[in-house]
Structures are given as C-alpha cells and as structure tokens.
PDB file of C-alpha atoms in Angstrom:
ATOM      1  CA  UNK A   1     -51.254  23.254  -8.437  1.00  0.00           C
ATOM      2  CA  UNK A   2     -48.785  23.337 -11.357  1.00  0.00           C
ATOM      3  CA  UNK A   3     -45.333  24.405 -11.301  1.00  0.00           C
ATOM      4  CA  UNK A   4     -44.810  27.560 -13.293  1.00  0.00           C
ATOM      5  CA  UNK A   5     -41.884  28.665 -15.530  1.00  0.00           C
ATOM      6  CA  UNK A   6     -41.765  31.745 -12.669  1.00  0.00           C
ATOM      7  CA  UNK A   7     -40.949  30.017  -9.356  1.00  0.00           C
ATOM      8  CA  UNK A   8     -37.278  28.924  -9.123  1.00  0.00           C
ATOM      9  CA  UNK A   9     -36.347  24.948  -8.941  1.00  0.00           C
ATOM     10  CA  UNK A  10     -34.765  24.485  -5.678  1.00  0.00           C
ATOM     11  CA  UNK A  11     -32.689  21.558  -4.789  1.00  0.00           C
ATOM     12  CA  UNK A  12     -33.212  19.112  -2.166  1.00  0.00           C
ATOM     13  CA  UNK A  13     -31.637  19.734   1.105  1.00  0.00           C
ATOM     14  CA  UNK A  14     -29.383  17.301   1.003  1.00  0.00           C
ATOM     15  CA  UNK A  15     -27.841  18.040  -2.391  1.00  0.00           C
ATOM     16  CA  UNK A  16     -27.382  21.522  -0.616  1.00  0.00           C
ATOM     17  CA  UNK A  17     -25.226  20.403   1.638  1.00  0.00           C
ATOM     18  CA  UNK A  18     -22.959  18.673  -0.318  1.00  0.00           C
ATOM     19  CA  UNK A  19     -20.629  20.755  -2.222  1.00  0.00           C
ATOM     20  CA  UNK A  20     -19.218  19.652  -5.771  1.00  0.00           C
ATOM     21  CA  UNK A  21     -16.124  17.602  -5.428  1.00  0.00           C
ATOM     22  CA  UNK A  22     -12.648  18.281  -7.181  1.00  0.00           C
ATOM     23  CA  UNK A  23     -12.282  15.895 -10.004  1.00  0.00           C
ATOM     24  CA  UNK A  24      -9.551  13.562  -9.707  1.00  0.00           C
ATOM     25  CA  UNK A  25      -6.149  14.746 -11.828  1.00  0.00           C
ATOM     26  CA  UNK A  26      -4.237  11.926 -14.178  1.00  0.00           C
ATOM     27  CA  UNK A  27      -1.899  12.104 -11.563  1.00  0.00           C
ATOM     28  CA  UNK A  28      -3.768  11.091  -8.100  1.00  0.00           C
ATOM     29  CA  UNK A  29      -5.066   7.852 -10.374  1.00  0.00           C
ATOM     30  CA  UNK A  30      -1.470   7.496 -11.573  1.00  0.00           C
ATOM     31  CA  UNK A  31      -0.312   7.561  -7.958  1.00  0.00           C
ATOM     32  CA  UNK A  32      -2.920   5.367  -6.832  1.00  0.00           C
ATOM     33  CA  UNK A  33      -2.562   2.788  -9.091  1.00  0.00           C
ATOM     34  CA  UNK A  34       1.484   2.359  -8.540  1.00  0.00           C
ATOM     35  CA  UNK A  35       0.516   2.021  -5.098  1.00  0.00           C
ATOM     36  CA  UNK A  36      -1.553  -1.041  -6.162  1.00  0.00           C
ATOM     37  CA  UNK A  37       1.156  -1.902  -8.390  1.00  0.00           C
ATOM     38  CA  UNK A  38       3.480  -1.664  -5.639  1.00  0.00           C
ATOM     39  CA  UNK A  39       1.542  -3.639  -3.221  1.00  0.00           C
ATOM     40  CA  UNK A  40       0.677  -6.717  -5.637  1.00  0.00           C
ATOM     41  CA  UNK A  41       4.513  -6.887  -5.946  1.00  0.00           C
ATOM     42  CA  UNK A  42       5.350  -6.786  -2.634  1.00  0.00           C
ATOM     43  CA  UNK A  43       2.856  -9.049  -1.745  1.00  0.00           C
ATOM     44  CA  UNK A  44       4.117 -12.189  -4.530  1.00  0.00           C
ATOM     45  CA  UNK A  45       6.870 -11.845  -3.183  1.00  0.00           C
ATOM     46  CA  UNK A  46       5.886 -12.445   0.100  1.00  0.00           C
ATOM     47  CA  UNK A  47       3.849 -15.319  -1.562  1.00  0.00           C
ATOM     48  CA  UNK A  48       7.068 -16.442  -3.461  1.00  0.00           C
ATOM     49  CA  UNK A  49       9.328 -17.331  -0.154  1.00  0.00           C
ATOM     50  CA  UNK A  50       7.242 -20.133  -0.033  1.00  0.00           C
ATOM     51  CA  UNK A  51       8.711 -21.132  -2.528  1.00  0.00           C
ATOM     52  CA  UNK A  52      12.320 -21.290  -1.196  1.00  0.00           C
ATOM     53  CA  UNK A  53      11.167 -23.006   1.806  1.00  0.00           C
ATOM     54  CA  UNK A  54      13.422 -26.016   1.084  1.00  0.00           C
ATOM     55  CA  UNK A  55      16.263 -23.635   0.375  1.00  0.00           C
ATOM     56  CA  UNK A  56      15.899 -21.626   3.846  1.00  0.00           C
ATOM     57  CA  UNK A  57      15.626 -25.150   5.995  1.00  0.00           C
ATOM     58  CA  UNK A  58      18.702 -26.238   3.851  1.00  0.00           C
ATOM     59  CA  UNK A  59      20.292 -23.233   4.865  1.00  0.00           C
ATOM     60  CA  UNK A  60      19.490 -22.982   8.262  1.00  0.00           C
ATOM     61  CA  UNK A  61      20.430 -26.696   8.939  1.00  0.00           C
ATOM     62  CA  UNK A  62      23.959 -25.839   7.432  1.00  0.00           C
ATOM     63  CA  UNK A  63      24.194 -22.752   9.910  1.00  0.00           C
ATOM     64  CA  UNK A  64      23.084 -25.173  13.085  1.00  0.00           C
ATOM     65  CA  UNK A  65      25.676 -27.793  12.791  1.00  0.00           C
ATOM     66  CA  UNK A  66      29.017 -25.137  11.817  1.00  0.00           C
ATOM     67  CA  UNK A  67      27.616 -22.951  14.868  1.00  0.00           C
ATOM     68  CA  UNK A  68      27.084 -26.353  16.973  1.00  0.00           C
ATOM     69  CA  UNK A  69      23.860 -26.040  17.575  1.00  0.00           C
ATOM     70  CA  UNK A  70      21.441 -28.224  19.024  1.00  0.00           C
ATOM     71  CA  UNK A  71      18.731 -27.962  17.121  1.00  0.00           C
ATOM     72  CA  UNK A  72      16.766 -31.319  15.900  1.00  0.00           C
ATOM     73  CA  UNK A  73      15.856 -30.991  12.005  1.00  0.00           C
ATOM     74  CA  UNK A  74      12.099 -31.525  12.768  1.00  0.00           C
ATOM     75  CA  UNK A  75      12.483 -28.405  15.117  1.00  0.00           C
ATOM     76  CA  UNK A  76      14.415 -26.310  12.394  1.00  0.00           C
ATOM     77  CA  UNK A  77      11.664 -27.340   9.845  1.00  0.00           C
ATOM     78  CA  UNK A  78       9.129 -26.180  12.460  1.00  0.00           C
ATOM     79  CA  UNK A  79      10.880 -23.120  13.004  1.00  0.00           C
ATOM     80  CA  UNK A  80      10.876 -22.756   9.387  1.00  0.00           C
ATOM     81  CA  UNK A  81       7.187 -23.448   8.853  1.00  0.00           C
ATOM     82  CA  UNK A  82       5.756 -20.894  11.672  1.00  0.00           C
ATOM     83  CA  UNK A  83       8.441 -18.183  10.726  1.00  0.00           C
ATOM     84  CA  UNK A  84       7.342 -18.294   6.964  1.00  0.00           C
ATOM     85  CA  UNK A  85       3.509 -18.471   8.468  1.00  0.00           C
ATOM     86  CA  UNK A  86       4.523 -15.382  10.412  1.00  0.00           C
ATOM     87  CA  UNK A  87       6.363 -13.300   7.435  1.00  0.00           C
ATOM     88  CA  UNK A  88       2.920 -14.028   5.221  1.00  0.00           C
ATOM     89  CA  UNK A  89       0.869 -12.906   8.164  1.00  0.00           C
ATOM     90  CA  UNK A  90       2.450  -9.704   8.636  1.00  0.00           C
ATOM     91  CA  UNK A  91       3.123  -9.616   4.944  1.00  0.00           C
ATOM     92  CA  UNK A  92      -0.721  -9.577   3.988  1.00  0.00           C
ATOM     93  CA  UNK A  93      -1.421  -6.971   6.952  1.00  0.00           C
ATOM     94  CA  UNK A  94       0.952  -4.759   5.675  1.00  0.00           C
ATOM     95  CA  UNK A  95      -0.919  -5.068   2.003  1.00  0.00           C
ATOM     96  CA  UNK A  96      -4.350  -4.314   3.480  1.00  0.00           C
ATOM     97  CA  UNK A  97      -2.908  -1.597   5.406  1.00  0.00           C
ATOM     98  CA  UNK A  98      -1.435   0.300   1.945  1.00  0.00           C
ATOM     99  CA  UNK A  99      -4.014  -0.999   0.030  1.00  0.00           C
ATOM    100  CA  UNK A 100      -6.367   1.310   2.705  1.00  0.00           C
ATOM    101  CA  UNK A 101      -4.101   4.296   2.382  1.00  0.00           C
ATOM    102  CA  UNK A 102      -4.165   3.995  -1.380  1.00  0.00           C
ATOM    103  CA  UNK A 103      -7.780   4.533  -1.572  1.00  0.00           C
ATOM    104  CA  UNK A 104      -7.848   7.107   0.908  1.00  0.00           C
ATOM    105  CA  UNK A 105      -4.971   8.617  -1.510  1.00  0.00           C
ATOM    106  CA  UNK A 106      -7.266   8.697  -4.306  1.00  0.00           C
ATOM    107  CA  UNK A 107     -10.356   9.840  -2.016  1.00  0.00           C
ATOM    108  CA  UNK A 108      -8.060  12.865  -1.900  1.00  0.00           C
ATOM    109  CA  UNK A 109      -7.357  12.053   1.793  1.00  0.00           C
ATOM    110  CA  UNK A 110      -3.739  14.193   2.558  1.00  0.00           C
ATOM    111  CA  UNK A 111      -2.824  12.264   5.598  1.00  0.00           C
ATOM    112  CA  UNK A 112      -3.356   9.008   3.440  1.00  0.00           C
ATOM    113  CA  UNK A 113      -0.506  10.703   0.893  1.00  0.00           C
ATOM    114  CA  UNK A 114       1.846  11.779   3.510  1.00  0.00           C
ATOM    115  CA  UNK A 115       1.489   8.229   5.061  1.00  0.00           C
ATOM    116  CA  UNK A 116       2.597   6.867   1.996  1.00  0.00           C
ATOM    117  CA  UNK A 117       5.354   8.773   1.689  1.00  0.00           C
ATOM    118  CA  UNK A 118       6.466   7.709   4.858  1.00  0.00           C
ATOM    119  CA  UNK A 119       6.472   4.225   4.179  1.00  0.00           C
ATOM    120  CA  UNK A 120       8.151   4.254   0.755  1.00  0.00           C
ATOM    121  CA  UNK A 121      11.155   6.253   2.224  1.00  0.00           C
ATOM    122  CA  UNK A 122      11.317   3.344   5.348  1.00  0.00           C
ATOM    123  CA  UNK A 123      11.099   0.611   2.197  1.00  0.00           C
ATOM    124  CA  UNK A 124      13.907   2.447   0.181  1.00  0.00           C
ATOM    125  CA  UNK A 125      15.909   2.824   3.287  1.00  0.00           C
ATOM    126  CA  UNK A 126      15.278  -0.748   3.818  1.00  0.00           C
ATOM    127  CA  UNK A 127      16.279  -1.256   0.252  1.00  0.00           C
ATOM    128  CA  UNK A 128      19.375   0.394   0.714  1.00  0.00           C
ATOM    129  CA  UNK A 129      20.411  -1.349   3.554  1.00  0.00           C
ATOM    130  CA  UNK A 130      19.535  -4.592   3.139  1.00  0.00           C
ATOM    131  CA  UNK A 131      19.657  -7.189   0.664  1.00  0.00           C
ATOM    132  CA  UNK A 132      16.827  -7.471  -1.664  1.00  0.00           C
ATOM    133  CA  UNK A 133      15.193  -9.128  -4.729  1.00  0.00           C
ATOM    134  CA  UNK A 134      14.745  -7.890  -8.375  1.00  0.00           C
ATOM    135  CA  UNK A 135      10.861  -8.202  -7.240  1.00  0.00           C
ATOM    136  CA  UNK A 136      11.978  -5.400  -3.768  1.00  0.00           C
ATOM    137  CA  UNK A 137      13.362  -2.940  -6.427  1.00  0.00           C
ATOM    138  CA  UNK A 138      10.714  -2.953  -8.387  1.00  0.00           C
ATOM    139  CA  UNK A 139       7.925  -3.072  -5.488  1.00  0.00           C
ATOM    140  CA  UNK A 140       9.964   0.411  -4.214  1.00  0.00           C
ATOM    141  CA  UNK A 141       9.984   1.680  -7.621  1.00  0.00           C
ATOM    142  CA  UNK A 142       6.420   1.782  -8.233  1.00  0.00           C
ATOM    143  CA  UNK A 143       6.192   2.984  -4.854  1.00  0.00           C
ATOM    144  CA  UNK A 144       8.828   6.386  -5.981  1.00  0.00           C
ATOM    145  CA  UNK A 145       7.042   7.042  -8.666  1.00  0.00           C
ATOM    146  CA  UNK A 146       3.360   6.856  -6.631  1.00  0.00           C
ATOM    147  CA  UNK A 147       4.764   9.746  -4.073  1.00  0.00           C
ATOM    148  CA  UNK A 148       6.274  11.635  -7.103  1.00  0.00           C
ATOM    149  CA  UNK A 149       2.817  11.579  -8.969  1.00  0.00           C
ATOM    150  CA  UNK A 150       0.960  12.148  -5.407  1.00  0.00           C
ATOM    151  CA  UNK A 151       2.896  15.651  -5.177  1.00  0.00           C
ATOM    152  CA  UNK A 152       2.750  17.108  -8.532  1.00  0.00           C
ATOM    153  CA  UNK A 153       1.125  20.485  -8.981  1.00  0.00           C
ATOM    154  CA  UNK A 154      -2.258  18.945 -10.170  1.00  0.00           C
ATOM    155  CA  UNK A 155      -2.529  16.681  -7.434  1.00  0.00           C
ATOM    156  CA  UNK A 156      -1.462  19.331  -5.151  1.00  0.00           C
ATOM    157  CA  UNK A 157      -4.518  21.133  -6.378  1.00  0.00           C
ATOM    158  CA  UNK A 158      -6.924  18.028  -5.900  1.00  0.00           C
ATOM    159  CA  UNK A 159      -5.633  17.674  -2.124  1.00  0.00           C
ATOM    160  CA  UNK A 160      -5.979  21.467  -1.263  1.00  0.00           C
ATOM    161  CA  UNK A 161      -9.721  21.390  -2.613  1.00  0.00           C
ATOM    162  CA  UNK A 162     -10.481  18.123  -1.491  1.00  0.00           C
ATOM    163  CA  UNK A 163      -9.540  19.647   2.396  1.00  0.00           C
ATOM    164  CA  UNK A 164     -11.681  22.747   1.185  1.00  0.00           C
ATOM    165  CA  UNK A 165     -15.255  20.753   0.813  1.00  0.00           C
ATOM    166  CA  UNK A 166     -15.016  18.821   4.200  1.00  0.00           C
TER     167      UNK A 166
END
C-alpha cells in the first residue's frame, strides 16, 4: 500500500520522547571555555614546579641546617621528589575533576555551574590568602569571568529550560 498525501507522518517513538533541547547561549560556551582556559593554566603550572625542583631542595636544605635539623640531603631530595609527585597527582585530579564539571556546565547541568562557583570562590580565597604566581591570577581570572558568564540572563535561561526537558 502507498502512503497518501491524507494520512499524517508520525514520528518514531523514540523521537517522541525526546523533547527539543535549548540551544546553547554565547555565554554557557563562553563560560565553558574559561573553565578550560582556567584549567590548562592551572594545570602548567602544576607542570611548571618541576621546574623549580632544584630551587625548592636548595631551599629546603637552607631551612634544615638554620632549624638544626637532621635531615640527610638524599632524604630532603627524596622528600622533594615524592612531594612534587604528590602535588602533580592531586594537581591532575583536580583538572579532570573541573574539566568534568565544565562539560556538565555546558550540557546545561545547574549543579555542574553552582559547583564551579564554589570552587573559584575557594581558589580566590586561596588567592587572597596565600602567595601566588602571575600564572594563579590568571588561572582565577578565567575562572571569575567563567561564573560571571555562567549566570548571565541568557544562560540563566539555558539552565531553567535545560531542567525543564529532563
């Protein structure tokens, strides 16, 4: 039997089911994307302490011997090596972690945005009170300006229908 220009065109079921998704605003992609921005930063300079290994065991060396320590310098050069093994460790957990919440961001996930809010004001409060490197500042910068984009009225929008379809 042919189909006739009378009888409706149905869709599938599945296609049925699925409702039509919010398209993403300038802003969500903006606010992902200084997320990534903000991780890659974060995470050379993880990669760059490496790089100041000499400098730390120099450092710590000088601290053991006005403090009278004990300490051999093959042990402080272990304790060196396994600390800076630890920090990268962490450090690239921490990046997979806000790499996940960034995509769940731009999935229009809410609890993904709120997360990240939570962790940039803990990294600024860090900033704050700590010292930090030109590469910190700008790692928590990109970081501002991902929450500020994440809660602007159009991504406010995207959120509030993206909570709609589920």
């Amino acid at each position: 039997m042919t189909e006739s220009a009378n009888y409706p065109n149905y869709p599938d079921s599945a296609e049925a089911a699925q409702p039509a998704a919010a398209a993403r605003p300038g802003t969500v992609e903006g606010a992902f994307w200084a997320f990534i921005a903000s991780t890659v930063i974060g995470l050379v300079g993880g990669l760059l302490i490496f790089a100041n290994r000499d400098a730390i065991a120099t450092t710590l060396r000088d601290s053991n011997r006005r403090n009278g320590g004990s300490l051999t310098d093959a042990q402080i050069d272990q304790a060196v090596t396994v600390t800076m093994i630890v920090a990268l460790v962490i450090a690239v957990v921490i990046s997979a972690l806000y790499l996940l919440f960034a995509f769940k961001l731009r999935a229009g996930k809410n609890w993904a945005r709120i997360v990240l809010t939570v962790i940039t004001a803990l990294q600024l409060i860090s900033l704050l009170a700590g010292q930090s490197t030109i590469g910190g500042f700008i790692s928590v910068g990109a970081a501002v300006i991902g929450v500020v984009l994440s809660f602007m009225p159009p991504s406010n929008a995207y959120f509030a229908a993206a909570k709609t379809v589920r």
